[in-house]
Amino acid sequence: MANKIKIHVLHCGYIRVSEKVPFGNRIGLGTVGRELLAPEKERVTLPVCAYLIEHPKGLILVDTGWSREISPEGVYDPLAVEKVLPKPLAALFHPWVPKGAAIHEQLEERGLRAEDLDLVLLTHLDPDHVSGLKHVNRAKRIILPEDEYFWACRTVYRLRQPWSLWIDQPIERLYYRASAIGPNRWGISFFEDESVRMINVPGHTEGQAAVMVSNGPEYLESTKFALLAADAAYSPRNWRESITPGFGFNREGQLKSLRWIAETERKPGCVRVLCSHDPEVGQQTVEF
Ligand SMILES: [Zn+2]
């Protein structure tokens, strides 16, 4: 009997970024300075998603969106943003969180507390994914791939992933291990039936994880799954037309991850592939 899964797509704020961020293709870090100053007419508004998953094995949160302090009144507030992010990141993201949209506010609305979360899975340490961690740090377990932590402690990643948002948080770091699936065949499995897995999808950052959620074991033809692709792609257009998002750390890695996502989407059990910043995907619940 297949398990019933519900994935609630939550918009935990928004960013207004250069249009090169989702579809920069060959645009690399060399020109990132120009994109920080991108004029308003070259910017696009993208959601910042977190996912609340009702799974028979527990309640799981993937990523945490923006914290309330970057947007105290629920609107874009550059001074508040600069209290949390260094100036270049504040300029890149232009973030805000409408009232009621920060992760703890959305949990509360559903009658949930951080303590009710069995797992919080962090796909990577960019601020739009971990800024809200402080609101849910009483969860039972908070998991980050060791590879992501390793790189975040070094040089240019340090500029991009401010330590203040995560270094003191009670994060449990787990190593990727050999996996039957994934662009590098590296993954972290939770539960005996591997029904929740973090899969290494390198490129955007080296240690980044996608999250695969299944309703049964892989060998059963009836098993269905959804893939949360994090920032390996910003929209299906990235993998369907092989356009890499801009400013990845490793374009070869990005392309490899996009090819794997395209293959995964074609599998018969695939219900949905969701990206963290796809403007076409509104708040909704995916059930299977
Ligand atoms: Zn992101």
PDB file of C-alpha atoms in Angstrom, residues 11 13-15 17 21-22 45-49 51 63 66 93 124 126 128-129 204 230-231 233-235 274-281:
ATOM      1  CA  HIS A  11       6.423  31.196  -0.684  1.00  0.00           C
ATOM      2  CA  GLY A  13       9.282  35.788   0.577  1.00  0.00           C
ATOM      3  CA  TYR A  14      10.461  37.080  -2.774  1.00  0.00           C
ATOM      4  CA  ILE A  15      13.577  38.378  -4.508  1.00  0.00           C
ATOM      5  CA  VAL A  17      17.011  40.004  -9.175  1.00  0.00           C
ATOM      6  CA  VAL A  21      20.099  35.008 -12.425  1.00  0.00           C
ATOM      7  CA  PRO A  22      17.561  32.467 -13.764  1.00  0.00           C
ATOM      8  CA  THR A  45      10.487  39.011  -9.246  1.00  0.00           C
ATOM      9  CA  LEU A  46      10.918  35.405  -8.149  1.00  0.00           C
ATOM     10  CA  PRO A  47       9.416  33.532  -5.200  1.00  0.00           C
ATOM     11  CA  VAL A  48      11.594  31.996  -2.502  1.00  0.00           C
ATOM     12  CA  CYS A  49      10.129  28.571  -1.788  1.00  0.00           C
ATOM     13  CA  TYR A  51       8.432  23.004   1.213  1.00  0.00           C
ATOM     14  CA  ASP A  63      14.697  25.151   3.298  1.00  0.00           C
ATOM     15  CA  TRP A  66      13.799  34.753   4.430  1.00  0.00           C
ATOM     16  CA  PHE A  93      18.595  40.011  -3.891  1.00  0.00           C
ATOM     17  CA  HIS A 124      22.440  24.767   0.442  1.00  0.00           C
ATOM     18  CA  ASP A 126      22.686  30.701   0.265  1.00  0.00           C
ATOM     19  CA  ASP A 128      17.501  32.952   0.713  1.00  0.00           C
ATOM     20  CA  HIS A 129      17.441  29.306   1.891  1.00  0.00           C
ATOM     21  CA  HIS A 204      25.035  26.348  -8.333  1.00  0.00           C
ATOM     22  CA  ALA A 230      16.545  23.597  -5.278  1.00  0.00           C
ATOM     23  CA  ASP A 231      18.554  26.089  -7.377  1.00  0.00           C
ATOM     24  CA  ALA A 233      17.214  25.077 -12.114  1.00  0.00           C
ATOM     25  CA  TYR A 234      14.938  28.101 -11.845  1.00  0.00           C
ATOM     26  CA  SER A 235      12.319  26.810 -14.253  1.00  0.00           C
ATOM     27  CA  LEU A 274       9.795  21.868  -8.560  1.00  0.00           C
ATOM     28  CA  CYS A 275      12.420  24.646  -8.474  1.00  0.00           C
ATOM     29  CA  SER A 276      12.908  26.984  -5.522  1.00  0.00           C
ATOM     30  CA  HIS A 277      12.420  30.172  -7.561  1.00  0.00           C
ATOM     31  CA  ASP A 278      10.003  29.346 -10.370  1.00  0.00           C
ATOM     32  CA  PRO A 279       7.602  32.300 -10.829  1.00  0.00           C
ATOM     33  CA  GLU A 280       5.107  29.965 -12.563  1.00  0.00           C
ATOM     34  CA  VAL A 281       4.636  27.868  -9.415  1.00  0.00           C
TER      35      VAL A 281
END
